[in-house]
Short mmCIF file of C-alpha atoms and ligand atoms in Angstrom, two decimals:
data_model
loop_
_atom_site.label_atom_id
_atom_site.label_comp_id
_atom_site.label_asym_id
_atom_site.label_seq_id
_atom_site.Cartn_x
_atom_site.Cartn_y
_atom_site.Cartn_z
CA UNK A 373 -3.44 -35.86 39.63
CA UNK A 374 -2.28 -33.35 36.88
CA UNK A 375 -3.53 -34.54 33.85
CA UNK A 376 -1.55 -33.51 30.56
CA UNK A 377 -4.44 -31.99 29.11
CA UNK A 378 -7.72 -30.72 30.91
CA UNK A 379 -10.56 -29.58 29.34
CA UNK A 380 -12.99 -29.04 31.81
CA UNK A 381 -11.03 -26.47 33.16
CA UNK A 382 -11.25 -25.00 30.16
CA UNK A 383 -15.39 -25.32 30.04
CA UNK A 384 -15.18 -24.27 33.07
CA UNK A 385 -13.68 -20.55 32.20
CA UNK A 386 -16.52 -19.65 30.31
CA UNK A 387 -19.38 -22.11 31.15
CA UNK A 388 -22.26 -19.44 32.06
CA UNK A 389 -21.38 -18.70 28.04
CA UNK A 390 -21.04 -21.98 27.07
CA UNK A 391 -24.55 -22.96 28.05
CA UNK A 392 -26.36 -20.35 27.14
CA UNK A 393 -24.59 -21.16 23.80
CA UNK A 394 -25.93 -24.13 23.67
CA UNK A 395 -29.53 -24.01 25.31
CA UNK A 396 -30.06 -20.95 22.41
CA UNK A 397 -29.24 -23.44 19.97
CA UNK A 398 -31.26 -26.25 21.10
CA UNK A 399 -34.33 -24.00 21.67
CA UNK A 400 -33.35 -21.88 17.74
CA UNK A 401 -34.52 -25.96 16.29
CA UNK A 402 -32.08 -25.14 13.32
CA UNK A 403 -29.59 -27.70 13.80
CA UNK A 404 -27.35 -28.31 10.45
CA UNK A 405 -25.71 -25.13 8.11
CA UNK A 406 -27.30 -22.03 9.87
CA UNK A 407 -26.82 -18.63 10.86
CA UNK A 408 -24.57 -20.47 14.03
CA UNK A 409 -21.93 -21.63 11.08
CA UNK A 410 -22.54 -18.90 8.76
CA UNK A 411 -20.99 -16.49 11.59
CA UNK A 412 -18.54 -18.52 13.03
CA UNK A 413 -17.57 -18.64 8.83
CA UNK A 414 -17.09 -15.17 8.92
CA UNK A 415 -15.33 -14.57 12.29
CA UNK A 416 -13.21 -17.35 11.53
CA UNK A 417 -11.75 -16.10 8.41
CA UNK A 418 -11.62 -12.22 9.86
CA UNK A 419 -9.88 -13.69 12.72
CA UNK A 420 -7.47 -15.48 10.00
CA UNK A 421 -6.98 -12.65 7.35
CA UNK A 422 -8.79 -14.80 4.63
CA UNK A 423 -11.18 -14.06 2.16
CA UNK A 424 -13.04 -17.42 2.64
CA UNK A 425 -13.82 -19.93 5.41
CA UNK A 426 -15.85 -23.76 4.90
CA UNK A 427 -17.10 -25.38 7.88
CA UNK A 428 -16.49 -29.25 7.91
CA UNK A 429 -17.34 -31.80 10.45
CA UNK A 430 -12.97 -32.25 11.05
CA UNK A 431 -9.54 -31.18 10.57
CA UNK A 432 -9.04 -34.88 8.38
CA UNK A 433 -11.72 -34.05 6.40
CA UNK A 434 -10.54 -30.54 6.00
CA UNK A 435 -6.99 -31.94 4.71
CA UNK A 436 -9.04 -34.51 2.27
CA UNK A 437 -10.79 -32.11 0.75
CA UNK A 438 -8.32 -29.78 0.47
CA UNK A 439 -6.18 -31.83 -1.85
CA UNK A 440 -9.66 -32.98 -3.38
CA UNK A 441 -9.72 -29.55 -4.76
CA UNK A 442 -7.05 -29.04 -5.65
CA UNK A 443 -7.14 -32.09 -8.10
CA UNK A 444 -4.38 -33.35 -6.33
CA UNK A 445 -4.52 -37.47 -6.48
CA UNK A 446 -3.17 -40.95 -8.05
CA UNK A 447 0.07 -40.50 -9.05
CA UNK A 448 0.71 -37.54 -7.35
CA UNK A 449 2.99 -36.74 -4.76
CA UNK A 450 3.06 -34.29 -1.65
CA UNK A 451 5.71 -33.27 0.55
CA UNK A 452 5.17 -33.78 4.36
CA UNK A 453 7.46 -33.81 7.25
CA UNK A 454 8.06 -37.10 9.14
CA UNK A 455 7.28 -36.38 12.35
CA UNK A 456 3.52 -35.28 12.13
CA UNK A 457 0.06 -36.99 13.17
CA UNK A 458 -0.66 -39.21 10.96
CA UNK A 459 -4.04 -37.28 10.06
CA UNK A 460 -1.66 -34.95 7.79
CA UNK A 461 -0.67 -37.96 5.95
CA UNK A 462 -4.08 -39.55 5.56
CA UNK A 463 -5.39 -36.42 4.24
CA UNK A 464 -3.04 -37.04 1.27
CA UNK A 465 -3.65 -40.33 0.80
CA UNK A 466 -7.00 -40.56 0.61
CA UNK A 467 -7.02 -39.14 -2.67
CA UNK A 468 -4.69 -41.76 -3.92
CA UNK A 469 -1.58 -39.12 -3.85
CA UNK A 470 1.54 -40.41 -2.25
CA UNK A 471 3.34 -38.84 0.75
CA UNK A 472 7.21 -38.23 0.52
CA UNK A 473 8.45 -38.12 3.67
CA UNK A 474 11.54 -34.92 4.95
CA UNK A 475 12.88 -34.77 8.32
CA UNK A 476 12.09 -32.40 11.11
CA UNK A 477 14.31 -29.26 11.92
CA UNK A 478 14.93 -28.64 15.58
CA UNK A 479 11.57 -26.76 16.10
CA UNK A 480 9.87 -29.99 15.25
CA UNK A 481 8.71 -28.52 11.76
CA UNK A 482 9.84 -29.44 8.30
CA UNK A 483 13.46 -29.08 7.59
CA UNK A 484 12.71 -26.22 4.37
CA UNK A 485 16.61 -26.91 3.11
CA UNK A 486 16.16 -30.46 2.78
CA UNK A 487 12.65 -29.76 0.54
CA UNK A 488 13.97 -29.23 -2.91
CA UNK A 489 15.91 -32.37 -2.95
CA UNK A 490 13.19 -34.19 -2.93
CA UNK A 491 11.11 -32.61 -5.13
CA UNK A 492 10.37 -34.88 -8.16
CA UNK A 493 7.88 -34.85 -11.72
CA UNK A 494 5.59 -36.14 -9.91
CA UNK A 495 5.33 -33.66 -6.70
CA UNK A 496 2.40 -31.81 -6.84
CA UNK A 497 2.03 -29.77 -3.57
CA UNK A 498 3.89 -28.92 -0.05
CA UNK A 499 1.75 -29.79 3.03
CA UNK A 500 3.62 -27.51 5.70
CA UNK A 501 2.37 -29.06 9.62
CA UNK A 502 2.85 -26.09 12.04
CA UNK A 503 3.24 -28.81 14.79
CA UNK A 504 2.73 -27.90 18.37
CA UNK A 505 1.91 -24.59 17.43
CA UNK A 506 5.37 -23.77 16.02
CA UNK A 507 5.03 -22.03 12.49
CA UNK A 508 7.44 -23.59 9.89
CA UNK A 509 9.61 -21.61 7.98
CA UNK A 510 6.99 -20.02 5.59
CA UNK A 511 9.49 -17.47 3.39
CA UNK A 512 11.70 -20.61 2.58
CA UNK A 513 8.73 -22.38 1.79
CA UNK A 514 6.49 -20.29 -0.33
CA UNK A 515 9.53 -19.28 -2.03
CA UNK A 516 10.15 -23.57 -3.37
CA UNK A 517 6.37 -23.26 -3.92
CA UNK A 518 6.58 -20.74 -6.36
CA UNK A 519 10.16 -21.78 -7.82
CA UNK A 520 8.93 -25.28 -8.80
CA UNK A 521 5.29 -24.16 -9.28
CA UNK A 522 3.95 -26.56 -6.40
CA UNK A 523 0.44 -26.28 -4.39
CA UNK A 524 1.02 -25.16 -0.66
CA UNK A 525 -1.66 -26.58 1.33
CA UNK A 526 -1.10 -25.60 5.43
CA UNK A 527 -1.80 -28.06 8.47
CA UNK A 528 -2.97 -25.47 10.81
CA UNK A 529 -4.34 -28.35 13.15
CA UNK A 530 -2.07 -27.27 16.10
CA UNK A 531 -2.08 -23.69 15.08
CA UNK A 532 -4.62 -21.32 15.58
CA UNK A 533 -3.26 -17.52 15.37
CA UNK A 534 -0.22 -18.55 15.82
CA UNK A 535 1.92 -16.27 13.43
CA UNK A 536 5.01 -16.21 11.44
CA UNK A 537 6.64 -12.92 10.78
CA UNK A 538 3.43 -10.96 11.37
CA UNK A 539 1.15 -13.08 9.53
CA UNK A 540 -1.17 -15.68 10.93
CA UNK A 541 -0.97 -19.11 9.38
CA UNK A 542 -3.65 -20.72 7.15
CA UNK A 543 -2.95 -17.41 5.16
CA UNK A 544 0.46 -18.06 3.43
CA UNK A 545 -0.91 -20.73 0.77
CA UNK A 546 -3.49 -21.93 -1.31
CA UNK A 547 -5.28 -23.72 1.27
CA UNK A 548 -5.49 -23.36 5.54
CA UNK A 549 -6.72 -26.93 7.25
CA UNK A 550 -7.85 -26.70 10.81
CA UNK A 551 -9.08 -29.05 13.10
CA UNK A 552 -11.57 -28.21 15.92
CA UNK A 553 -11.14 -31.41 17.68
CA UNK A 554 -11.34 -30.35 21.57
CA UNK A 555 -7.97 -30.72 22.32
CA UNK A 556 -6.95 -28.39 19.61
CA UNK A 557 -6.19 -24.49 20.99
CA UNK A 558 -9.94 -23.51 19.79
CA UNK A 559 -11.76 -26.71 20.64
CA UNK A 560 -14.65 -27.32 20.25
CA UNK A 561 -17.07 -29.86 21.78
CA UNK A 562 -16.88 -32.83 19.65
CA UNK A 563 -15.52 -33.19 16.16
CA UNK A 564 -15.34 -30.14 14.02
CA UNK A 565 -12.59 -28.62 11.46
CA UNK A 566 -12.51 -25.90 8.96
CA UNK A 567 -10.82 -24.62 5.71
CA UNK A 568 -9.19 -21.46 4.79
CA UNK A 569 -8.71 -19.67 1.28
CA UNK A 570 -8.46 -16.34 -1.06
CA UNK A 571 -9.55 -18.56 -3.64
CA UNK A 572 -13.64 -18.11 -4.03
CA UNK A 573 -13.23 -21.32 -6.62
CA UNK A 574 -11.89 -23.64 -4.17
CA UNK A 575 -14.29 -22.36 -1.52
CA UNK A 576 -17.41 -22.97 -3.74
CA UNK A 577 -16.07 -26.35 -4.58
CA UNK A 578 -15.25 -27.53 -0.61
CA UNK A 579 -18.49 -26.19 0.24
CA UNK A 580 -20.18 -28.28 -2.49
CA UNK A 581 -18.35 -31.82 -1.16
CA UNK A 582 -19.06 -31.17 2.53
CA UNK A 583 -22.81 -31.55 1.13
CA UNK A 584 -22.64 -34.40 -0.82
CA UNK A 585 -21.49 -32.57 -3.62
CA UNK A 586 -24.62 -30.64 -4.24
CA UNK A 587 -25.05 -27.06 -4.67
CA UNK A 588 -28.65 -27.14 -4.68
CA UNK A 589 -30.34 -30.03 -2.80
CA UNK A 590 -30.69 -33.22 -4.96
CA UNK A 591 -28.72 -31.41 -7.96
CA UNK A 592 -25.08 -33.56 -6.77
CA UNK A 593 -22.40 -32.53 -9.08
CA UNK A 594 -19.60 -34.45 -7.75
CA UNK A 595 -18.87 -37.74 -5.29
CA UNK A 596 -18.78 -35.52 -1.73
CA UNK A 597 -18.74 -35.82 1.85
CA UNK A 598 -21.00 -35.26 4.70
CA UNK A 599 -19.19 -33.06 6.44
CA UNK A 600 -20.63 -30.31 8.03
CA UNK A 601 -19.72 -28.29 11.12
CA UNK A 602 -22.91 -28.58 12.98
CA UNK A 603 -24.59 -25.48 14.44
CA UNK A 604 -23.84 -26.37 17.91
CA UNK A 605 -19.85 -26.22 17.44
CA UNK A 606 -20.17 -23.33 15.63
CA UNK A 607 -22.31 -21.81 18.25
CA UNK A 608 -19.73 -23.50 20.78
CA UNK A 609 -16.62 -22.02 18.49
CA UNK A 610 -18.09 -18.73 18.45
CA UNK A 611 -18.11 -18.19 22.28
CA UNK A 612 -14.48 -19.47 22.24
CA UNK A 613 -13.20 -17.86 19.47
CA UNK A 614 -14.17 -14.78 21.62
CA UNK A 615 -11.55 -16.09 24.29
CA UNK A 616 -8.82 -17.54 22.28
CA UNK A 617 -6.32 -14.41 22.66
CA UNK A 618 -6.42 -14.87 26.58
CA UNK A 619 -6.37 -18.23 26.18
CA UNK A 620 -3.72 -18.07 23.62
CA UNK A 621 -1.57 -15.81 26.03
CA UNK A 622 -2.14 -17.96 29.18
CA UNK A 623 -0.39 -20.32 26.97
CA UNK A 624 2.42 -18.20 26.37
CA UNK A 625 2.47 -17.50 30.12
CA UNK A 626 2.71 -20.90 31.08
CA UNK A 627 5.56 -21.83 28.31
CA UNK A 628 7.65 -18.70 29.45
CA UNK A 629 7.47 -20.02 32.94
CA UNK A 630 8.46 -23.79 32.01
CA UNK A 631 11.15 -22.00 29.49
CA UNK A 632 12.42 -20.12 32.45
CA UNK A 633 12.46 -22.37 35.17
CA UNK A 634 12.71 -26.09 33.96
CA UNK A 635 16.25 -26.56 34.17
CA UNK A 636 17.78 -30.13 33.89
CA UNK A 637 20.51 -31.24 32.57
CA UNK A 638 19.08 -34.87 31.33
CA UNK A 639 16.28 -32.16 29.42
CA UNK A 640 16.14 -29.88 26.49
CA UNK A 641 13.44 -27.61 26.18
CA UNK A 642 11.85 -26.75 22.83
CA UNK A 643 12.94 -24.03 21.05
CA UNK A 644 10.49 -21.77 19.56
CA UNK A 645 11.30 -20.30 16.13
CA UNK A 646 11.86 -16.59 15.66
CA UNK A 647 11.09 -13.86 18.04
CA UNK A 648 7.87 -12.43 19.39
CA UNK A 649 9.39 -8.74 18.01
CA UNK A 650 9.81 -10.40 14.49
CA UNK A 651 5.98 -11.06 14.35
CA UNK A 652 6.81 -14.84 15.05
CA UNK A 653 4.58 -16.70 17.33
CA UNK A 654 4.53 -19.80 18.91
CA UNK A 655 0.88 -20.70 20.28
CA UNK A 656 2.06 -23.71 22.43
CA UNK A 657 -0.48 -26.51 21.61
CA UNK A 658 2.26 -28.90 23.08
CA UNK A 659 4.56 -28.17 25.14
CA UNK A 660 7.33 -30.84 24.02
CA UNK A 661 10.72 -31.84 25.58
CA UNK A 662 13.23 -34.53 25.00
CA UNK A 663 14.79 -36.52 27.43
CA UNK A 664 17.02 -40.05 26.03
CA UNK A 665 15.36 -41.72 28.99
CA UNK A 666 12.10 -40.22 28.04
CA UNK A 667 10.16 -43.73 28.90
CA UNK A 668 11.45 -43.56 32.81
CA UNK A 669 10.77 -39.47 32.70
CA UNK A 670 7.38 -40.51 32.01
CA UNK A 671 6.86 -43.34 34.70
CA UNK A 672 8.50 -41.27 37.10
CA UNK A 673 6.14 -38.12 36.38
CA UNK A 674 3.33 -40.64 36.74
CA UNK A 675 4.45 -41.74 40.35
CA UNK A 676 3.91 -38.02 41.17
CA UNK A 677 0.77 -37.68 40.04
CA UNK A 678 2.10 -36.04 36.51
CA UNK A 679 0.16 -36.99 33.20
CA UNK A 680 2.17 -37.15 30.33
CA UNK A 681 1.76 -38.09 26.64
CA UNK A 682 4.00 -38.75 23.50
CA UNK A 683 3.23 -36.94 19.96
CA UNK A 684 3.84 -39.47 18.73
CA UNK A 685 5.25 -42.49 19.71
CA UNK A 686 5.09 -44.19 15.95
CA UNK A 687 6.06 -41.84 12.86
CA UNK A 688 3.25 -42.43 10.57
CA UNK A 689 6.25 -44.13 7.66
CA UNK A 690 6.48 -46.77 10.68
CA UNK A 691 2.87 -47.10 11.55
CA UNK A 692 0.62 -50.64 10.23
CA UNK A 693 -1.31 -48.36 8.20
CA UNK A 694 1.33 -47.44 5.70
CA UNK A 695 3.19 -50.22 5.57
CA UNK A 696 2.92 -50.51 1.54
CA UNK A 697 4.90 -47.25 1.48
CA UNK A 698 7.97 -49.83 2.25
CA UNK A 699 9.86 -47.21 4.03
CA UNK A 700 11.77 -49.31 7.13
CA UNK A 701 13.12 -48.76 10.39
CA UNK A 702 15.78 -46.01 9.67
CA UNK A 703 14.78 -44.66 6.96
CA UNK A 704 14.26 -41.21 8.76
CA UNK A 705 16.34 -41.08 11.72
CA UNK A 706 15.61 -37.44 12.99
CA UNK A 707 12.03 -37.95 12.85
CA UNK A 708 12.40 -41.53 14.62
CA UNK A 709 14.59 -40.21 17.07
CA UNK A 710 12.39 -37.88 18.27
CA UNK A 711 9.35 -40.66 18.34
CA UNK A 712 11.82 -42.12 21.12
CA UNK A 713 12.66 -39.27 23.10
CA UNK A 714 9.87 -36.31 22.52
CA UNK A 715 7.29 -35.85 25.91
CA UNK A 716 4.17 -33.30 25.89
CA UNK A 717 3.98 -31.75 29.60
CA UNK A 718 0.49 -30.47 30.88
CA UNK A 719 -0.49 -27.01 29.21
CA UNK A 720 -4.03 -26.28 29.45
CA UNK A 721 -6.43 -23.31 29.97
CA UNK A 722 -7.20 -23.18 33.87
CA UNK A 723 -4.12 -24.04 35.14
CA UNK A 724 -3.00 -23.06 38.26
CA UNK A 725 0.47 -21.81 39.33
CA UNK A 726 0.69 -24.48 42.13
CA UNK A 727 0.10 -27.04 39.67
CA UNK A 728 2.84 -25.60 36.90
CA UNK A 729 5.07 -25.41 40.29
CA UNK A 730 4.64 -28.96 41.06
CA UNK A 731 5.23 -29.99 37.36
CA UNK A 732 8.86 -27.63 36.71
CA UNK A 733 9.73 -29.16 40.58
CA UNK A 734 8.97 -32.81 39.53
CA UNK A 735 10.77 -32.71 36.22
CA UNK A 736 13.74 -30.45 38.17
CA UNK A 737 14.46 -33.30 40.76
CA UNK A 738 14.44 -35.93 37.73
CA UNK A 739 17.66 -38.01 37.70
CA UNK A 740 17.59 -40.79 35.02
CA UNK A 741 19.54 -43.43 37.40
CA UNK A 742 18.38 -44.15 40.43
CA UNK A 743 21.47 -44.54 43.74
CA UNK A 744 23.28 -47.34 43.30
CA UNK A 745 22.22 -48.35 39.47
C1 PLP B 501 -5.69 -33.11 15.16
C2 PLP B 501 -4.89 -33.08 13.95
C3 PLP B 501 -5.41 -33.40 12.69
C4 PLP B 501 -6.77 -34.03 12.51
O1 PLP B 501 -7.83 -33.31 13.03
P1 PLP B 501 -9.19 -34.08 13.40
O2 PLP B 501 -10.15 -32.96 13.63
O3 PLP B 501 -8.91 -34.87 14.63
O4 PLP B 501 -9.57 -34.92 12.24
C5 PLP B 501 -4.61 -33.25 11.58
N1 PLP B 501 -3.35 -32.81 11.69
C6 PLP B 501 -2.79 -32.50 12.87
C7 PLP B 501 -1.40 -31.99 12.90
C8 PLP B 501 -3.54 -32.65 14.05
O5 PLP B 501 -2.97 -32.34 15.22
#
């Protein structure tokens, strides 16, 4: 069984590390915001290119208390692509600020010409989700941002150093969210999720809510969180983060062999934006196709022993949750037309070439009707 993601494998790269990691941390009997978090802090944003860095406890949080800072709330609104996890969204609602929904480009990230359009009194900030690892297109971007004097808050959930014309993201606006969450390209064990900024007010303020909004214990200035990256993960993070460019390029390996050598007619491969010499880079979190018979794709993979999964199979406007938005079927057809048709093949750290060969083979020998249908 191939499983779409595995993360023992990945454990299993660097386990000697990994516990002794661990075991030092357990034996250190500092637990919650230590040296473990202070580092990671620092290595994190050096690794970045930012000034600052806030451990919290996940990459929702991270997103909440972005726009928390920013002042960003009721009445607001923020624009968001369509076709993202619906943690992006929450992040903005949360504070009471509404989401306004633009469709997806063909790299799966926000369609920048279709921005301004929707760009009201009311819109406060751009939340730019560089989904599956893809960057979105940050000059067209930070150049609305600046034009109609809007917040630019990044979702860098799916992105760790992955780059867009030389320049890693979580760097191009006021505010980098990452998520942690062990799936994530730097995963760690559990929940954990960090911020990114220049600005040393905003990175006072985040690292006042993650502590129930005190400063100084039992002084609270504001209504916070508890969310702190516990010294384990950041012990954990640390060992990866010295890692993640291998990892990162055994990524890259395995796209640029399914890029190569998938080749089906009933398929289209995703198309990475920019080029590698341009300083664009894609960091593959997902590796996504689309197939129009994407449900039997998936059944058939799984009668070979394939694991597949769908990101995602209902676009956040669709989903129970925001129902009182009122948007209906429709209402976005790129972004619901890819919740019918997009599947995530396995991509994960430790995997072998026989298994990549057995997964380009399966999804070669695909043929959406069966003889005699
Ligand atoms: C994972 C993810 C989040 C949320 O991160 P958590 O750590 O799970 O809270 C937000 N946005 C995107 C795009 C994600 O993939």
């Amino acid at each position: 069984m191939i499983m779409p993601n595995n993360l023992k494998r990945g454990f299993e790269l660097y386990q000697e590390e990994y516990e002794q990691k661990a075991v030092e941390v357990l034996r250190s009997g500092w637990y919650v915001l230590g040296n473990e978090l202070e580092r990671f802090e620092q290595e994190w944003a050096g690794y970045c290119g930012s000034q600052y860095c806030v451990g919290l406890a996940s990459g929702l949080d991270a997103l909440w208390l972005a726009f928390k800072a920013l002042g960003i709330g009721e009445g607001d609104e923020v624009i968001v692509q369509g076709n993202t996890y619906i943690a992006s969204v929450m992040g903005i609602t949360i504070n009471g600020a509404t989401p306004v929904f633009v469709e997806p480009d063909k790299h799966y990230s926000i369609d920048a010409s279709q921005i301004e359009e929707k760009i009201t009194k009311r819109t406060k900030a751009i939340l730019s989700v560089h989904l599956y690892g893809t960057p979105c297109e940050m000059d067209v971007i930070t150049r609305i941002c600046s034009r109609h004097n809007l917040k630019l808050v990044e979702d860098c959930a799916q992105s760790h150093g992955a780059t867009y014309h030389g320049r890693m993201m979580g760097t191009f606006g006021d505010i980098g969210c990452f998520s942690f969450y062990p799936s994530k390209s730097l995963g760690a064990f559990g929940d954990a999720g960090a911020i990114t900024t220049d600005n040393g007010q905003v990175a006072r303020d985040i690292r006042m809510y993650r502590n129930y909004g005190s400063e100084r214990r039992y002084h609270n200035k504001a209504v916070g969180a508890n969310s702190r990256l516990d010294e384990l993960q950041a012990g954990l993070l640390r060992v990866k983060l010295g890692h993640l460019e291998k990892l990162t390029r055994e990524r890259e390996r395995i796209a640029g062999r399914y890029l190569r050598e998938i080749r089906n007619p009933f398929i289209t491969l995703p198309e990475p934006r920019g080029t590698i010499e341009g300083g664009d880079r894609n960091v593959w979190h997902q590796f996504v196709i689309r197939c129009r018979h994407r449900d039997r794709l998936m059944e058939y993979l799984k009668e070979k022993g394939i694991g597949t999964l769908i990101h995602y199979p209902i676009p956040p406007h669709l989903s129970e949750a925001y129902g009182y938005l009122g948007y209906k079927e429709g209402c976005l057809p790129v972004t619901e037309g890819y919740a019918g048709t997009v599947l995530s093949i396995p991509i994960y750290n430790g995997m072998t070439d026989g298994e990549q060969r057995e997964v380009i083979e399966a999804i070669n020998n695909f043929r959406p009707m069966a003889c005699g249908e």
